[in-house]
PDB file of C-alpha atoms in Angstrom:
ATOM      1  CA  MET K   1       0.199   0.058   0.060  1.00 49.00           C
ATOM      2  CA  GLU K   2       1.137   3.714  -0.673  1.00 52.00           C
ATOM      3  CA  ASN K   3       2.084   5.859   1.982  1.00 67.00           C
ATOM      4  CA  LYS K   4      -0.751   8.172   1.333  1.00 88.00           C
ATOM      5  CA  LEU K   5      -2.867   9.728   4.056  1.00 92.00           C
ATOM      6  CA  PRO K   6      -5.682   9.456   5.091  1.00 96.00           C
ATOM      7  CA  ILE K   7      -5.677   5.718   5.438  1.00 95.00           C
ATOM      8  CA  LEU K   8      -9.074   4.528   5.800  1.00 95.00           C
ATOM      9  CA  ASP K   9      -8.946   0.966   5.264  1.00 96.00           C
ATOM     10  CA  LYS K  10      -9.911  -0.469   8.667  1.00 94.00           C
ATOM     11  CA  LYS K  11      -8.003  -3.846   7.980  1.00 94.00           C
ATOM     12  CA  PHE K  12      -4.890  -2.044   6.954  1.00 95.00           C
ATOM     13  CA  VAL K  13      -4.795   0.185  10.034  1.00 95.00           C
ATOM     14  CA  GLY K  14      -5.695  -2.639  12.545  1.00 93.00           C
ATOM     15  CA  ASN K  15      -2.379  -4.407  11.200  1.00 92.00           C
ATOM     16  CA  LEU K  16      -0.588  -1.544  12.262  1.00 93.00           C
ATOM     17  CA  ILE K  17      -1.191  -2.153  15.981  1.00 92.00           C
ATOM     18  CA  PRO K  18      -0.879  -5.305  18.052  1.00 88.00           C
ATOM     19  CA  GLN K  19      -4.512  -5.310  19.253  1.00 88.00           C
ATOM     20  CA  LYS K  20      -6.888  -7.592  17.439  1.00 88.00           C
ATOM     21  CA  PHE K  21     -10.611  -7.872  17.117  1.00 86.00           C
ATOM     22  CA  PRO K  22     -12.638  -7.313  18.947  1.00 86.00           C
ATOM     23  CA  PHE K  23     -10.033  -4.861  20.966  1.00 92.00           C
ATOM     24  CA  VAL K  24      -9.633  -2.580  18.337  1.00 94.00           C
ATOM     25  CA  MET K  25     -10.173   1.096  18.839  1.00 97.00           C
ATOM     26  CA  VAL K  26      -8.845   2.613  15.926  1.00 98.00           C
ATOM     27  CA  ASP K  27     -10.007   2.374  12.302  1.00 97.00           C
ATOM     28  CA  LYS K  28      -8.458   5.411  10.298  1.00 97.00           C
ATOM     29  CA  LEU K  29      -4.890   7.107  10.239  1.00 98.00           C
ATOM     30  CA  LEU K  30      -5.714  10.483   9.428  1.00 98.00           C
ATOM     31  CA  SER K  31      -2.191  12.287   9.304  1.00 97.00           C
ATOM     32  CA  PHE K  32       1.180  11.499  10.515  1.00 97.00           C
ATOM     33  CA  SER K  33       4.201  13.339  11.045  1.00 96.00           C
ATOM     34  CA  GLU K  34       7.585  13.060  13.077  1.00 93.00           C
ATOM     35  CA  ASN K  35       5.892  14.113  16.419  1.00 96.00           C
ATOM     36  CA  GLU K  36       2.285  13.706  15.937  1.00 97.00           C
ATOM     37  CA  VAL K  37      -0.468  11.563  14.524  1.00 97.00           C
ATOM     38  CA  THR K  38      -4.264  11.750  14.158  1.00 98.00           C
ATOM     39  CA  ALA K  39      -6.185   8.644  14.322  1.00 98.00           C
ATOM     40  CA  GLY K  40     -10.293   8.130  13.824  1.00 98.00           C
ATOM     41  CA  LEU K  41     -12.595   5.490  15.269  1.00 98.00           C
ATOM     42  CA  THR K  42     -16.251   5.505  14.034  1.00 98.00           C
ATOM     43  CA  VAL K  43     -18.308   4.204  17.336  1.00 98.00           C
ATOM     44  CA  SER K  44     -20.352   1.471  16.760  1.00 96.00           C
ATOM     45  CA  GLU K  45     -22.657  -0.320  19.162  1.00 95.00           C
ATOM     46  CA  GLU K  46     -21.131  -3.461  18.204  1.00 94.00           C
ATOM     47  CA  ASN K  47     -17.789  -2.248  19.982  1.00 96.00           C
ATOM     48  CA  ILE K  48     -17.167  -4.121  23.306  1.00 96.00           C
ATOM     49  CA  PHE K  49     -17.000  -0.600  25.266  1.00 97.00           C
ATOM     50  CA  PHE K  50     -20.376   0.474  24.089  1.00 96.00           C
ATOM     51  CA  ASN K  51     -23.039   0.340  26.632  1.00 96.00           C
ATOM     52  CA  ASP K  52     -26.201   2.401  27.781  1.00 94.00           C
ATOM     53  CA  GLU K  53     -26.150   4.025  24.413  1.00 95.00           C
ATOM     54  CA  LYS K  54     -22.658   5.495  24.471  1.00 97.00           C
ATOM     55  CA  PHE K  55     -19.008   4.515  24.122  1.00 98.00           C
ATOM     56  CA  GLN K  56     -17.794   4.311  27.638  1.00 97.00           C
ATOM     57  CA  GLU K  57     -14.998   6.061  29.441  1.00 97.00           C
ATOM     58  CA  SER K  58     -12.691   2.684  29.224  1.00 95.00           C
ATOM     59  CA  GLY K  59     -13.117   2.611  25.724  1.00 96.00           C
ATOM     60  CA  LEU K  60     -12.154   6.296  25.098  1.00 96.00           C
ATOM     61  CA  ILE K  61      -9.295   5.883  27.101  1.00 95.00           C
ATOM     62  CA  GLU K  62      -7.986   2.782  24.907  1.00 94.00           C
ATOM     63  CA  HIS K  63      -8.905   4.384  21.995  1.00 97.00           C
ATOM     64  CA  MET K  64      -6.417   7.194  23.065  1.00 96.00           C
ATOM     65  CA  ALA K  65      -3.687   4.492  24.222  1.00 93.00           C
ATOM     66  CA  GLN K  66      -4.299   2.690  20.655  1.00 94.00           C
ATOM     67  CA  SER K  67      -3.779   6.167  18.756  1.00 96.00           C
ATOM     68  CA  VAL K  68      -0.294   6.170  20.601  1.00 94.00           C
ATOM     69  CA  ALA K  69       0.182   2.451  19.321  1.00 93.00           C
ATOM     70  CA  LEU K  70      -0.931   3.631  15.671  1.00 95.00           C
ATOM     71  CA  PHE K  71       1.865   6.344  16.008  1.00 94.00           C
ATOM     72  CA  THR K  72       4.581   3.628  16.674  1.00 92.00           C
ATOM     73  CA  GLY K  73       3.055   1.090  14.486  1.00 93.00           C
ATOM     74  CA  TYR K  74       3.134   3.257  11.403  1.00 95.00           C
ATOM     75  CA  GLN K  75       6.660   4.534  12.169  1.00 93.00           C
ATOM     76  CA  PHE K  76       7.530   0.901  11.912  1.00 92.00           C
ATOM     77  CA  TYR K  77       5.843  -0.026   8.593  1.00 94.00           C
ATOM     78  CA  LEU K  78       7.744   3.114   7.071  1.00 95.00           C
ATOM     79  CA  LYS K  79      10.791   1.485   7.997  1.00 93.00           C
ATOM     80  CA  ASN K  80       9.650  -2.039   6.827  1.00 94.00           C
ATOM     81  CA  GLU K  81       9.693  -3.547  10.447  1.00 90.00           C
ATOM     82  CA  PRO K  82       7.149  -5.302  12.639  1.00 84.00           C
ATOM     83  CA  ALA K  83       5.479  -3.137  15.259  1.00 80.00           C
ATOM     84  CA  PRO K  84       6.513  -3.875  18.667  1.00 84.00           C
ATOM     85  CA  THR K  85       3.699  -4.758  21.469  1.00 86.00           C
ATOM     86  CA  GLY K  86       3.467  -1.644  23.786  1.00 86.00           C
ATOM     87  CA  TYR K  87       1.631  -0.911  27.136  1.00 88.00           C
ATOM     88  CA  ILE K  88       0.267   2.009  28.946  1.00 89.00           C
ATOM     89  CA  GLY K  89       3.218   2.760  31.448  1.00 89.00           C
ATOM     90  CA  SER K  90       1.297   5.466  33.375  1.00 93.00           C
ATOM     91  CA  ILE K  91      -1.625   8.245  32.885  1.00 93.00           C
ATOM     92  CA  LYS K  92      -1.044  11.364  34.212  1.00 90.00           C
ATOM     93  CA  SER K  93      -4.256  12.715  33.838  1.00 93.00           C
ATOM     94  CA  ILE K  94      -7.347  12.111  31.720  1.00 96.00           C
ATOM     95  CA  GLU K  95     -10.358  14.487  31.486  1.00 97.00           C
ATOM     96  CA  ILE K  96     -13.296  13.268  29.866  1.00 97.00           C
ATOM     97  CA  LEU K  97     -16.061  15.910  28.897  1.00 98.00           C
ATOM     98  CA  GLN K  98     -18.359  13.816  26.631  1.00 98.00           C
ATOM     99  CA  LEU K  99     -18.948  10.378  25.668  1.00 98.00           C
ATOM    100  CA  PRO K 100     -19.696   9.582  21.995  1.00 98.00           C
ATOM    101  CA  LYS K 101     -22.720   7.788  20.656  1.00 98.00           C
ATOM    102  CA  ASN K 102     -23.361   5.164  18.077  1.00 97.00           C
ATOM    103  CA  ASN K 103     -22.037   6.128  14.297  1.00 97.00           C
ATOM    104  CA  GLU K 104     -20.556   9.108  15.592  1.00 98.00           C
ATOM    105  CA  GLU K 105     -16.748   9.699  14.509  1.00 98.00           C
ATOM    106  CA  ILE K 106     -14.077  10.623  17.017  1.00 98.00           C
ATOM    107  CA  GLU K 107     -10.599  11.967  16.126  1.00 98.00           C
ATOM    108  CA  THR K 108      -7.634  11.962  18.358  1.00 98.00           C
ATOM    109  CA  THR K 109      -4.552  13.786  18.077  1.00 98.00           C
ATOM    110  CA  VAL K 110      -1.357  12.459  19.731  1.00 98.00           C
ATOM    111  CA  ASN K 111       1.385  14.920  20.361  1.00 98.00           C
ATOM    112  CA  VAL K 112       4.566  13.190  21.315  1.00 97.00           C
ATOM    113  CA  LEU K 113       6.562  15.320  23.872  1.00 97.00           C
ATOM    114  CA  GLN K 114       9.485  12.890  24.755  1.00 95.00           C
ATOM    115  CA  GLU K 115      10.591   9.577  23.216  1.00 90.00           C
ATOM    116  CA  PHE K 116      13.629   7.852  24.711  1.00 91.00           C
ATOM    117  CA  MET K 117      14.663   4.234  25.045  1.00 90.00           C
ATOM    118  CA  GLY K 118      11.168   2.620  24.274  1.00 86.00           C
ATOM    119  CA  VAL K 119       9.074   5.251  26.561  1.00 91.00           C
ATOM    120  CA  THR K 120       6.978   7.865  25.012  1.00 92.00           C
ATOM    121  CA  LEU K 121       5.367  10.520  26.902  1.00 95.00           C
ATOM    122  CA  VAL K 122       2.481  12.113  24.745  1.00 97.00           C
ATOM    123  CA  ASP K 123      -0.400  14.765  25.267  1.00 98.00           C
ATOM    124  CA  ILE K 124      -3.551  13.426  23.821  1.00 98.00           C
ATOM    125  CA  VAL K 125      -6.585  15.307  22.523  1.00 98.00           C
ATOM    126  CA  THR K 126     -10.000  13.557  21.276  1.00 98.00           C
ATOM    127  CA  LYS K 127     -12.611  15.613  19.503  1.00 98.00           C
ATOM    128  CA  LEU K 128     -15.906  15.177  18.115  1.00 98.00           C
ATOM    129  CA  ASN K 129     -17.174  17.321  15.269  1.00 97.00           C
ATOM    130  CA  ASP K 130     -14.171  19.538  16.031  1.00 96.00           C
ATOM    131  CA  LYS K 131     -15.173  19.887  19.734  1.00 98.00           C
ATOM    132  CA  GLU K 132     -12.941  18.285  22.369  1.00 98.00           C
ATOM    133  CA  ILE K 133     -14.311  15.791  24.473  1.00 98.00           C
ATOM    134  CA  ALA K 134     -11.587  14.366  26.113  1.00 98.00           C
ATOM    135  CA  ARG K 135      -7.900  15.037  26.816  1.00 98.00           C
ATOM    136  CA  GLY K 136      -5.129  13.477  28.877  1.00 97.00           C
ATOM    137  CA  GLN K 137      -1.256  12.716  29.167  1.00 97.00           C
ATOM    138  CA  MET K 138       0.124   9.108  29.101  1.00 96.00           C
ATOM    139  CA  LYS K 139       3.276   7.502  29.181  1.00 94.00           C
ATOM    140  CA  THR K 140       3.589   4.306  26.968  1.00 91.00           C
ATOM    141  CA  VAL K 141       6.492   1.684  27.071  1.00 91.00           C
ATOM    142  CA  LEU K 142       7.555  -0.888  24.434  1.00 88.00           C
ATOM    143  CA  ALA K 143       7.813  -4.440  25.262  1.00 81.00           C
ATOM    144  CA  ASN K 144      11.287  -5.699  24.761  1.00 66.00           C
TER     145      ASN K 144
END
């Protein structure tokens, strides 16, 4: 596949992260640069984190973390290397202002603040219709 963005092929995007169905919380790679990625997800009532007519907080946090994984996965794809598995090392802060509903499309932008020896510190902002609905900061750690 070309390195042309955005990438809207769910299967291709899913192959860039270590998580597999039904635990995939990103389905679009909208933009990518050296220190930033924007990922998307169309919320579905089929999603394991969908309950009570909404995408739950835990799903939103997982979507944010998988957006970080997508950044790393796409970096490795561009180098023609397999993506490593990573973990949430810590969550410094998460603020959730609104929960998306069925068929709504969320976009999450990850801004890499620091990357050192497999540890990545990021700021994350999630939007729905250009309105911020969540933000946070977390560290992710690559497995050896």
